[in-house]
PDB file of C-alpha atoms in Angstrom:
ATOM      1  CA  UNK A  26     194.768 227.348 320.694  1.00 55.00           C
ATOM      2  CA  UNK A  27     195.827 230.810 320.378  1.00 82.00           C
ATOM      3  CA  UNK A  28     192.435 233.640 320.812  1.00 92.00           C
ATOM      4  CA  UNK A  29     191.710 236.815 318.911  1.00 96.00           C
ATOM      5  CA  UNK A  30     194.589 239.055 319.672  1.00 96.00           C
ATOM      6  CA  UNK A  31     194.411 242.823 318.916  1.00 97.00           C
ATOM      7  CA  UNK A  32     197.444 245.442 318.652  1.00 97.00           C
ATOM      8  CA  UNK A  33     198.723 247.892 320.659  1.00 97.00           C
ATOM      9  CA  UNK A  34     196.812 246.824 323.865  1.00 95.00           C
ATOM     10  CA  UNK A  35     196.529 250.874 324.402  1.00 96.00           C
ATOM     11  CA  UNK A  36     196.836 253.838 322.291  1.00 97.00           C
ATOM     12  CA  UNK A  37     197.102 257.258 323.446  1.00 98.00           C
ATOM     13  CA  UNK A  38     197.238 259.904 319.651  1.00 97.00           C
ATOM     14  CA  UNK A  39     196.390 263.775 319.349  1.00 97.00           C
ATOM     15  CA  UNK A  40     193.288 264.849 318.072  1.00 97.00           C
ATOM     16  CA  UNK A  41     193.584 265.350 314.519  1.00 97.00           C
ATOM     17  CA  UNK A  42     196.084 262.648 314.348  1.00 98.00           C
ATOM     18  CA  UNK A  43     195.737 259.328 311.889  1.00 98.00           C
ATOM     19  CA  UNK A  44     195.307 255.705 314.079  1.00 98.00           C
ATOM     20  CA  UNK A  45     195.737 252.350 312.894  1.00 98.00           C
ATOM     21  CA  UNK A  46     194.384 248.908 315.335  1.00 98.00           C
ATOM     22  CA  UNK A  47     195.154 245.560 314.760  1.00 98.00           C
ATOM     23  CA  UNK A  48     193.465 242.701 314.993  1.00 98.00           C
ATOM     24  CA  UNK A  49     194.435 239.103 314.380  1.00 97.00           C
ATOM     25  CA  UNK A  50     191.914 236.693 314.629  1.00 96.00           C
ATOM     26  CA  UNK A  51     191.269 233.217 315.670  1.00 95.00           C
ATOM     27  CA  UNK A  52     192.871 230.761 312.691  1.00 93.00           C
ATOM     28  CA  UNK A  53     190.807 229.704 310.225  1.00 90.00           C
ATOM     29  CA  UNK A  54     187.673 231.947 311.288  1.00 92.00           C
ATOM     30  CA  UNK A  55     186.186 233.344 307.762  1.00 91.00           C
ATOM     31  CA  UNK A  56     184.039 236.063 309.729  1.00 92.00           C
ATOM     32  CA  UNK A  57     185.309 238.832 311.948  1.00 94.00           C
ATOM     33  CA  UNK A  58     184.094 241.704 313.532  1.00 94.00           C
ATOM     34  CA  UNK A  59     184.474 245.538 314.975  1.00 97.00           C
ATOM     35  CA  UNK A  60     183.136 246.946 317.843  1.00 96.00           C
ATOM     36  CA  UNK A  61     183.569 250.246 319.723  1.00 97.00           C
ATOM     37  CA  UNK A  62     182.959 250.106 323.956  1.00 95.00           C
ATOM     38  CA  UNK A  63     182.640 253.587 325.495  1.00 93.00           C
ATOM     39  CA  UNK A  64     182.629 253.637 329.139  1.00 89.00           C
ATOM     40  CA  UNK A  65     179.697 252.224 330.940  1.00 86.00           C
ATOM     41  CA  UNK A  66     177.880 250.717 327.723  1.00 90.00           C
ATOM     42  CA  UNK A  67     177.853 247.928 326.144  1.00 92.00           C
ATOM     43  CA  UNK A  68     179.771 246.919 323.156  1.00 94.00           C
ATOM     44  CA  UNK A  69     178.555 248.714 319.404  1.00 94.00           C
ATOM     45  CA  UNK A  70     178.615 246.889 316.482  1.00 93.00           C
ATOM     46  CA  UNK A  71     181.274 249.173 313.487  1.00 95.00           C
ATOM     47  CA  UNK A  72     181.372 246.155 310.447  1.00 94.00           C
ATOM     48  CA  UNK A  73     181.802 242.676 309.919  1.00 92.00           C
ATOM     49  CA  UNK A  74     183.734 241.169 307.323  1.00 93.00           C
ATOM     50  CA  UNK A  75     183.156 237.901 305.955  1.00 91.00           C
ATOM     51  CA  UNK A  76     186.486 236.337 304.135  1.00 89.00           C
ATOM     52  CA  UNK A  77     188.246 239.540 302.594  1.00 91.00           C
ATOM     53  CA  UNK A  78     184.916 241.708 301.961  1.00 90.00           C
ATOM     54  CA  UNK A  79     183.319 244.158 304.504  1.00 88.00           C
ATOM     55  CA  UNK A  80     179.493 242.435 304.389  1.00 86.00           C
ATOM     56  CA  UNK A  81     177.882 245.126 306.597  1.00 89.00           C
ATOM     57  CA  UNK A  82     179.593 248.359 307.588  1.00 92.00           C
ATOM     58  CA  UNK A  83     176.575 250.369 308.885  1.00 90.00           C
ATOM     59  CA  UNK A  84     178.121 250.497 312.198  1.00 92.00           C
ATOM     60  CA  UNK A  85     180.553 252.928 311.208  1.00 95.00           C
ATOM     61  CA  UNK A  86     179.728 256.710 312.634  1.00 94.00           C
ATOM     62  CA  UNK A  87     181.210 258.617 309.645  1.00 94.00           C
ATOM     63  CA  UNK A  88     183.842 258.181 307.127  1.00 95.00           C
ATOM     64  CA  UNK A  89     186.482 258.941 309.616  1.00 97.00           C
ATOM     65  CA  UNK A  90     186.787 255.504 310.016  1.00 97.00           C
ATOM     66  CA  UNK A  91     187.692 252.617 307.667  1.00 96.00           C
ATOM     67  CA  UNK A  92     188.885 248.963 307.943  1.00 97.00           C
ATOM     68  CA  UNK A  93     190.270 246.282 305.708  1.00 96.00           C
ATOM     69  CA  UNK A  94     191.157 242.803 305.731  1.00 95.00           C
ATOM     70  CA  UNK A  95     192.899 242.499 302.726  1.00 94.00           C
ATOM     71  CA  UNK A  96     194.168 238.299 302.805  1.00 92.00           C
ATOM     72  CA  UNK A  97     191.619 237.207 304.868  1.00 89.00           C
ATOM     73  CA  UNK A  98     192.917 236.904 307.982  1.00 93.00           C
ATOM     74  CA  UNK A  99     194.057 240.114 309.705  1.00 97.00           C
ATOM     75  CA  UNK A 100     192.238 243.340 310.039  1.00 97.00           C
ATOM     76  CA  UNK A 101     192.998 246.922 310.401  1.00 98.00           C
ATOM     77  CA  UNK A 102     190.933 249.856 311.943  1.00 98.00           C
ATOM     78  CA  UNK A 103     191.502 252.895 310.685  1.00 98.00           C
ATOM     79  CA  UNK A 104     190.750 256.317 311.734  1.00 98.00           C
ATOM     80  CA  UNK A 105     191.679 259.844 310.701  1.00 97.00           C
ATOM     81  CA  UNK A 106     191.448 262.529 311.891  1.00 97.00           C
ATOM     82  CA  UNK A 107     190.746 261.659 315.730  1.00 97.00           C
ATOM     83  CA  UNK A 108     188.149 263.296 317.737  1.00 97.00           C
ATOM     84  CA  UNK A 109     188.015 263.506 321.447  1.00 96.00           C
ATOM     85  CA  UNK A 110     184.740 261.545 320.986  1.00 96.00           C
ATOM     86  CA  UNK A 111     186.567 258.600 319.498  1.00 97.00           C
ATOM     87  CA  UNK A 112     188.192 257.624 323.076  1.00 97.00           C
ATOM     88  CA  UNK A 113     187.051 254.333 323.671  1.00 97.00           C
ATOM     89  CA  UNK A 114     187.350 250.450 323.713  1.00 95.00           C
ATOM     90  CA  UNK A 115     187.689 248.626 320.560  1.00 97.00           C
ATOM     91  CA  UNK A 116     187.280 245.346 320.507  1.00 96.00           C
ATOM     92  CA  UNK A 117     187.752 242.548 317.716  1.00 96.00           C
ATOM     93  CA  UNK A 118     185.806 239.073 317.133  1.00 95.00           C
ATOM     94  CA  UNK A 119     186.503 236.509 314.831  1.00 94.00           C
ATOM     95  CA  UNK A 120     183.628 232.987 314.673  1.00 91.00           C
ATOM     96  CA  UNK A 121     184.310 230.665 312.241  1.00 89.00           C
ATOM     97  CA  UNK A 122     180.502 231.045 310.432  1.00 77.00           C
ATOM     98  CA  UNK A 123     178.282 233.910 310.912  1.00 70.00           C
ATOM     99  CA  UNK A 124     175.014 233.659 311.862  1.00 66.00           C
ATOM    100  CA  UNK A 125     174.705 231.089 314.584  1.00 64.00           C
ATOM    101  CA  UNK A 126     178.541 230.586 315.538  1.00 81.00           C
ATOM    102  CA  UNK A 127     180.270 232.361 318.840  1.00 89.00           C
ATOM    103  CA  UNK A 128     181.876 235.442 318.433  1.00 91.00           C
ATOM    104  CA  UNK A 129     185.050 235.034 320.040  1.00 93.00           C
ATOM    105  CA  UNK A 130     186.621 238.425 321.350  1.00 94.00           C
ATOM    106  CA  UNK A 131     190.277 239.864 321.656  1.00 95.00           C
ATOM    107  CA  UNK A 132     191.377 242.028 324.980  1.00 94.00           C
ATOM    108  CA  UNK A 133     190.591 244.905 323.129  1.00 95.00           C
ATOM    109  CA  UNK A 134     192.383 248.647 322.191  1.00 96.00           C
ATOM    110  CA  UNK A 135     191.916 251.234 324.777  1.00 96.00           C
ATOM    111  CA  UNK A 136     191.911 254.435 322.563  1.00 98.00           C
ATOM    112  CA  UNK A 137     192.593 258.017 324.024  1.00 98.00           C
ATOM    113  CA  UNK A 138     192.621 261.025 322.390  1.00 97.00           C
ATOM    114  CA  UNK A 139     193.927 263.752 324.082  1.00 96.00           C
TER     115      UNK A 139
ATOM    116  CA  UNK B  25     166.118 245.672 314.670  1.00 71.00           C
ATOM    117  CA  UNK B  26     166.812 243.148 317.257  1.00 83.00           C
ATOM    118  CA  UNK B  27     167.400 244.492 320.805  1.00 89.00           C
ATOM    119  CA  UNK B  28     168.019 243.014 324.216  1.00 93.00           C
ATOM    120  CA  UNK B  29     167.479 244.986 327.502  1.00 95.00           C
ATOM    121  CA  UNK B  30     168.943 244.759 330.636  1.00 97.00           C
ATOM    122  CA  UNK B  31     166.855 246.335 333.362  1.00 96.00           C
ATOM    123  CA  UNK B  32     169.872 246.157 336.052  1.00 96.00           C
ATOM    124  CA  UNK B  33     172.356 248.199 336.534  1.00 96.00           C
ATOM    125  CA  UNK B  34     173.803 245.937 339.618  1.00 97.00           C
ATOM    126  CA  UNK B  35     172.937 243.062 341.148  1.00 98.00           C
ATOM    127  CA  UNK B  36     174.532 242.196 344.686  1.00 98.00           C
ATOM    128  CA  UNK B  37     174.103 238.552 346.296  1.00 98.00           C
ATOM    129  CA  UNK B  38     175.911 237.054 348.946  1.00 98.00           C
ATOM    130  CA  UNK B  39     178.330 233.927 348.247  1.00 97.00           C
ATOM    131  CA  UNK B  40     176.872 230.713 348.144  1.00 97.00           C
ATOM    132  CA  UNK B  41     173.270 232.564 347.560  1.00 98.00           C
ATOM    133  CA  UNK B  42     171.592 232.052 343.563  1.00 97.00           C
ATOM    134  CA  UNK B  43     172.256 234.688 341.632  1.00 97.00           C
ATOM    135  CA  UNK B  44     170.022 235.901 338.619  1.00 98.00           C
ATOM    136  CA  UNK B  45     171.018 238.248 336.131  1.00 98.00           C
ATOM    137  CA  UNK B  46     168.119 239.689 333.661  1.00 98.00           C
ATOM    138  CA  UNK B  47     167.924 239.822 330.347  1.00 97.00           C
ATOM    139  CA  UNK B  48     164.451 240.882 327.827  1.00 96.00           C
ATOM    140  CA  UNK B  49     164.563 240.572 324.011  1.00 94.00           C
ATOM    141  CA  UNK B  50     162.608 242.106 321.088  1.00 91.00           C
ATOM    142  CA  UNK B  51     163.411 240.710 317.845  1.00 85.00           C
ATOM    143  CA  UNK B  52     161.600 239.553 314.373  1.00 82.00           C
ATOM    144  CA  UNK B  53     162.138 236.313 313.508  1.00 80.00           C
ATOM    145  CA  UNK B  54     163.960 233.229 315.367  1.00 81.00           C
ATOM    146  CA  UNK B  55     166.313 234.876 318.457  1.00 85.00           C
ATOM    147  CA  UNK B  56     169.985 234.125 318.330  1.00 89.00           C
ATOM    148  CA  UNK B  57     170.618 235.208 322.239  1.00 93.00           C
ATOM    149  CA  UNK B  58     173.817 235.471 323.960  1.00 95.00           C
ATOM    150  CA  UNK B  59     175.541 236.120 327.336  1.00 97.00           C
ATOM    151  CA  UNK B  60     178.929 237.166 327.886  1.00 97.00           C
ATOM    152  CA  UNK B  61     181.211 238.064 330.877  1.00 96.00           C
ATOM    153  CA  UNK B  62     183.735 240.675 330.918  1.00 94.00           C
ATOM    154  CA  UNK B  63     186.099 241.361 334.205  1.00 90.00           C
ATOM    155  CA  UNK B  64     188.355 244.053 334.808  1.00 82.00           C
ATOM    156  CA  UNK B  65     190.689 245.357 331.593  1.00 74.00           C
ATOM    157  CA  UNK B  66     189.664 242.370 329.891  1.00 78.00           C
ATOM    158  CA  UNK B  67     187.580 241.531 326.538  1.00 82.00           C
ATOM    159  CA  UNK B  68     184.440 240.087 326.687  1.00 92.00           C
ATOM    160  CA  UNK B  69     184.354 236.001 327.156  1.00 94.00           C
ATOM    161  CA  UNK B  70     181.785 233.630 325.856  1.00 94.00           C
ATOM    162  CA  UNK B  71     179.367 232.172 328.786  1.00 96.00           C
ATOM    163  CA  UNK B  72     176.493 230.446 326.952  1.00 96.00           C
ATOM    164  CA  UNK B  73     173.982 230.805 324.034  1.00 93.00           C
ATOM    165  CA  UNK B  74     170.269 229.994 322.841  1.00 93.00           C
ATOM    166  CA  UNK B  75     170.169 228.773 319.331  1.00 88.00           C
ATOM    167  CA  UNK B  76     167.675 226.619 319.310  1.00 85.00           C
ATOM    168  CA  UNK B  77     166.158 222.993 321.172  1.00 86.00           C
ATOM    169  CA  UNK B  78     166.014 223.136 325.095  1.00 90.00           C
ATOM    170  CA  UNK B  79     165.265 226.158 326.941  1.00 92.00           C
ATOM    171  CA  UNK B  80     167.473 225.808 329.540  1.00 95.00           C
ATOM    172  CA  UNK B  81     171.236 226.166 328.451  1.00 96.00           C
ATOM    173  CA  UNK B  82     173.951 225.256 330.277  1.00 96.00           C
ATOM    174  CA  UNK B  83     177.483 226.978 329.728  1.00 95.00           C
ATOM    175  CA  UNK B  84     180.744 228.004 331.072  1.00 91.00           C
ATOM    176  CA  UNK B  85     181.142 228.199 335.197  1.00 92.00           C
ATOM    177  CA  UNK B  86     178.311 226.646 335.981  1.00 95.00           C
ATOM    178  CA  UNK B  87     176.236 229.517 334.510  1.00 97.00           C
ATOM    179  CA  UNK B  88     173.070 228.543 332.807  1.00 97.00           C
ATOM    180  CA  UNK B  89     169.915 230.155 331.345  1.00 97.00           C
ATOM    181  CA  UNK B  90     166.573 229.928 330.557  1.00 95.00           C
ATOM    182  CA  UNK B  91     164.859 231.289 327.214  1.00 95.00           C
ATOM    183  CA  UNK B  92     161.028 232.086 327.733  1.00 94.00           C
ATOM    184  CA  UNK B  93     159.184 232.586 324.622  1.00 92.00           C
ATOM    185  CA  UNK B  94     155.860 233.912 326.300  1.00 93.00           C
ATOM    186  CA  UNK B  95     157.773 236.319 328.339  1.00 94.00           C
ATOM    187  CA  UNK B  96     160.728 237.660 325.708  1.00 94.00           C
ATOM    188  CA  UNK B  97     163.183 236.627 328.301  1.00 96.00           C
ATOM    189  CA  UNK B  98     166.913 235.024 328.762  1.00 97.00           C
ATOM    190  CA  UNK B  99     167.736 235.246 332.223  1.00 98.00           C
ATOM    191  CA  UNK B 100     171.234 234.429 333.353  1.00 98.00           C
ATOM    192  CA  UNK B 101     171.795 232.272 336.833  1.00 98.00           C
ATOM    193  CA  UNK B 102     173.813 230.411 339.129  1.00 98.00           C
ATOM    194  CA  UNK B 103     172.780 228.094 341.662  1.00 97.00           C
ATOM    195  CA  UNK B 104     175.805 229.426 344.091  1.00 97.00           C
ATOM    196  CA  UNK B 105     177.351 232.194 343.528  1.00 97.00           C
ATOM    197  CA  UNK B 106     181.279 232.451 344.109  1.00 97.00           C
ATOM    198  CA  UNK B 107     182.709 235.663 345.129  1.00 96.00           C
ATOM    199  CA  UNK B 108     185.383 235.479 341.278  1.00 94.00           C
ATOM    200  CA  UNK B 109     181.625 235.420 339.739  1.00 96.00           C
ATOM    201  CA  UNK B 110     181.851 239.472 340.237  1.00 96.00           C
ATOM    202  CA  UNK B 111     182.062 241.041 337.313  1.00 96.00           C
ATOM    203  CA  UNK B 112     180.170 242.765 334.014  1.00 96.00           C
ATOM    204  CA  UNK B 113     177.787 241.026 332.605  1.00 98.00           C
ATOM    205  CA  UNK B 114     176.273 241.379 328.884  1.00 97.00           C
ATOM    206  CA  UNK B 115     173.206 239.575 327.167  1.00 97.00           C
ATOM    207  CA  UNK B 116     173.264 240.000 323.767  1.00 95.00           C
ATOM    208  CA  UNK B 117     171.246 239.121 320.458  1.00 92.00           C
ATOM    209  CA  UNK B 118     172.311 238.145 316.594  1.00 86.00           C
ATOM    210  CA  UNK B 119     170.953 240.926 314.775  1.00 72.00           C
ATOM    211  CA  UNK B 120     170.203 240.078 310.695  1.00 68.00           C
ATOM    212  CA  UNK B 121     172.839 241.091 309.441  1.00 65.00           C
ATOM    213  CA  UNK B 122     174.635 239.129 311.816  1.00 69.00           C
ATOM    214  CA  UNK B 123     176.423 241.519 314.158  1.00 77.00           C
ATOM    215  CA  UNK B 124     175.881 241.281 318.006  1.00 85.00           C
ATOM    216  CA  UNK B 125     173.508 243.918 319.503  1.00 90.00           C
ATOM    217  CA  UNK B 126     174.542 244.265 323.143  1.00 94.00           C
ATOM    218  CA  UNK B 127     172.680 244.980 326.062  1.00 95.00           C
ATOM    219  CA  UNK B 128     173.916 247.821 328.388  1.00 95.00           C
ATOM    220  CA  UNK B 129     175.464 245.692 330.724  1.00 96.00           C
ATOM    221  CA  UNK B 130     174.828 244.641 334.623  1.00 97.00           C
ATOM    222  CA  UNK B 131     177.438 244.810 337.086  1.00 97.00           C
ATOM    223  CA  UNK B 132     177.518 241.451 339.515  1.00 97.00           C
ATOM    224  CA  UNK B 133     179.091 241.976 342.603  1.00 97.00           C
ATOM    225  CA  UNK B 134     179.068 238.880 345.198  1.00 97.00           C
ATOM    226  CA  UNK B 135     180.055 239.442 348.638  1.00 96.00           C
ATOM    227  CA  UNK B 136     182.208 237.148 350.955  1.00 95.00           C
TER     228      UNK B 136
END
């Protein structure tokens, strides 16, 4: 069956400008997740959302950045404002529980910001 | 807070040699412990986990590890190593509130 899948595959904004990421997870997985991969590290947790409500959003560096996942299903990463310092990776997960299930991740959203 | 540590950077074996890829964990409570691969302009793809029952767990392309209790540990391996094994490597643990925390990631690279 069909993965996570995130939109655009790369994104290349302005500082200062607004971003939006997509990400559309594996069917019927209740539990998704944000992460941010800078180069040379290893993936950092931003928030999880379990059905339509963000359960833990302590990974997010400032209030820059919000996401939603208003039916469920798809989510949206937003930023404002874009920093320099926002370049990165960001990669989506979906698992059908939390806790013990596999997260499952998408190809990702190379973000640049000139 | 749950952690995992990788204390390689790279590893470099020859193909057909076993490879071992290391992981340590510190964590409170029962360890949720991952491993995930991740080549070139790719995302990250499930290998194998440690939930519970055997220590040694078998997964994806003939990878398998071993949990050790005494010694915090979740070392990855492969009896032979094939030169498409090359690639980043992550061990990982289920932190409480159910995010991944990731280790920092060693770099496999298996010669012909």
């Amino acid at each position: 069956g069909a993965g996570v899948s995130q939109t655009p595959s790369n994104k290349v904004t302005e500082k200062g400008k607004y971003v939006e990421l997509r990400c559309d997870p594996i069917s019927g997985h209740t539990a998704l997740y944000w992460y941010r991969q800078s180069l040379g590290q290893g993936p950092e947790f931003l928030i999880y959302f379990q059905g339509t409500g963000a359960a833990d959003d302590s990974g997010l560096p400032n209030d820059r950045f919000f996401a939603v996942r208003p039916e469920g299903s798809v989510s949206t990463l937003k930023i404002q404002r874009t920093e320099r310092g926002d370049s990165a990776v960001y990669l989506c997960a979906s698992s059908a529980r939390p806790t013990t299930d596999t997260q499952y991740f998408g190809p990702g959203t190379r973000l640049t910001v000139l | 807070a749950q952690s995992v540590a990788q204390p390689e950077d790279q590893v470099n074996v020859a193909e057909g040699n076993p490879l071992t890829v290391k992981c340590t964990y510190s964590v409170s409570g029962n360890p949720y412990l991952f491993w995930y691969v991740q080549y070139p302009n790719r995302g990250l793809q499930f290998l194998l986990k440690y939930i519970t029952g055997d220590n040694l767990v078998k997964g994806s392309y003939g990878f398998e590890a071993e949990f050790n209790k005494s010694q915090t540990s979740f070392h990855l391996k492969k009896p032979s190593a094939l030169v498409s094994d090359s690639a980043l490597y992550f061990c990982a643990v289920r932190d409480i509130g159910n995010d991944m925390r990731f280790g920092a990631g060693t770099r496999l690279t298996v010669k012909p």
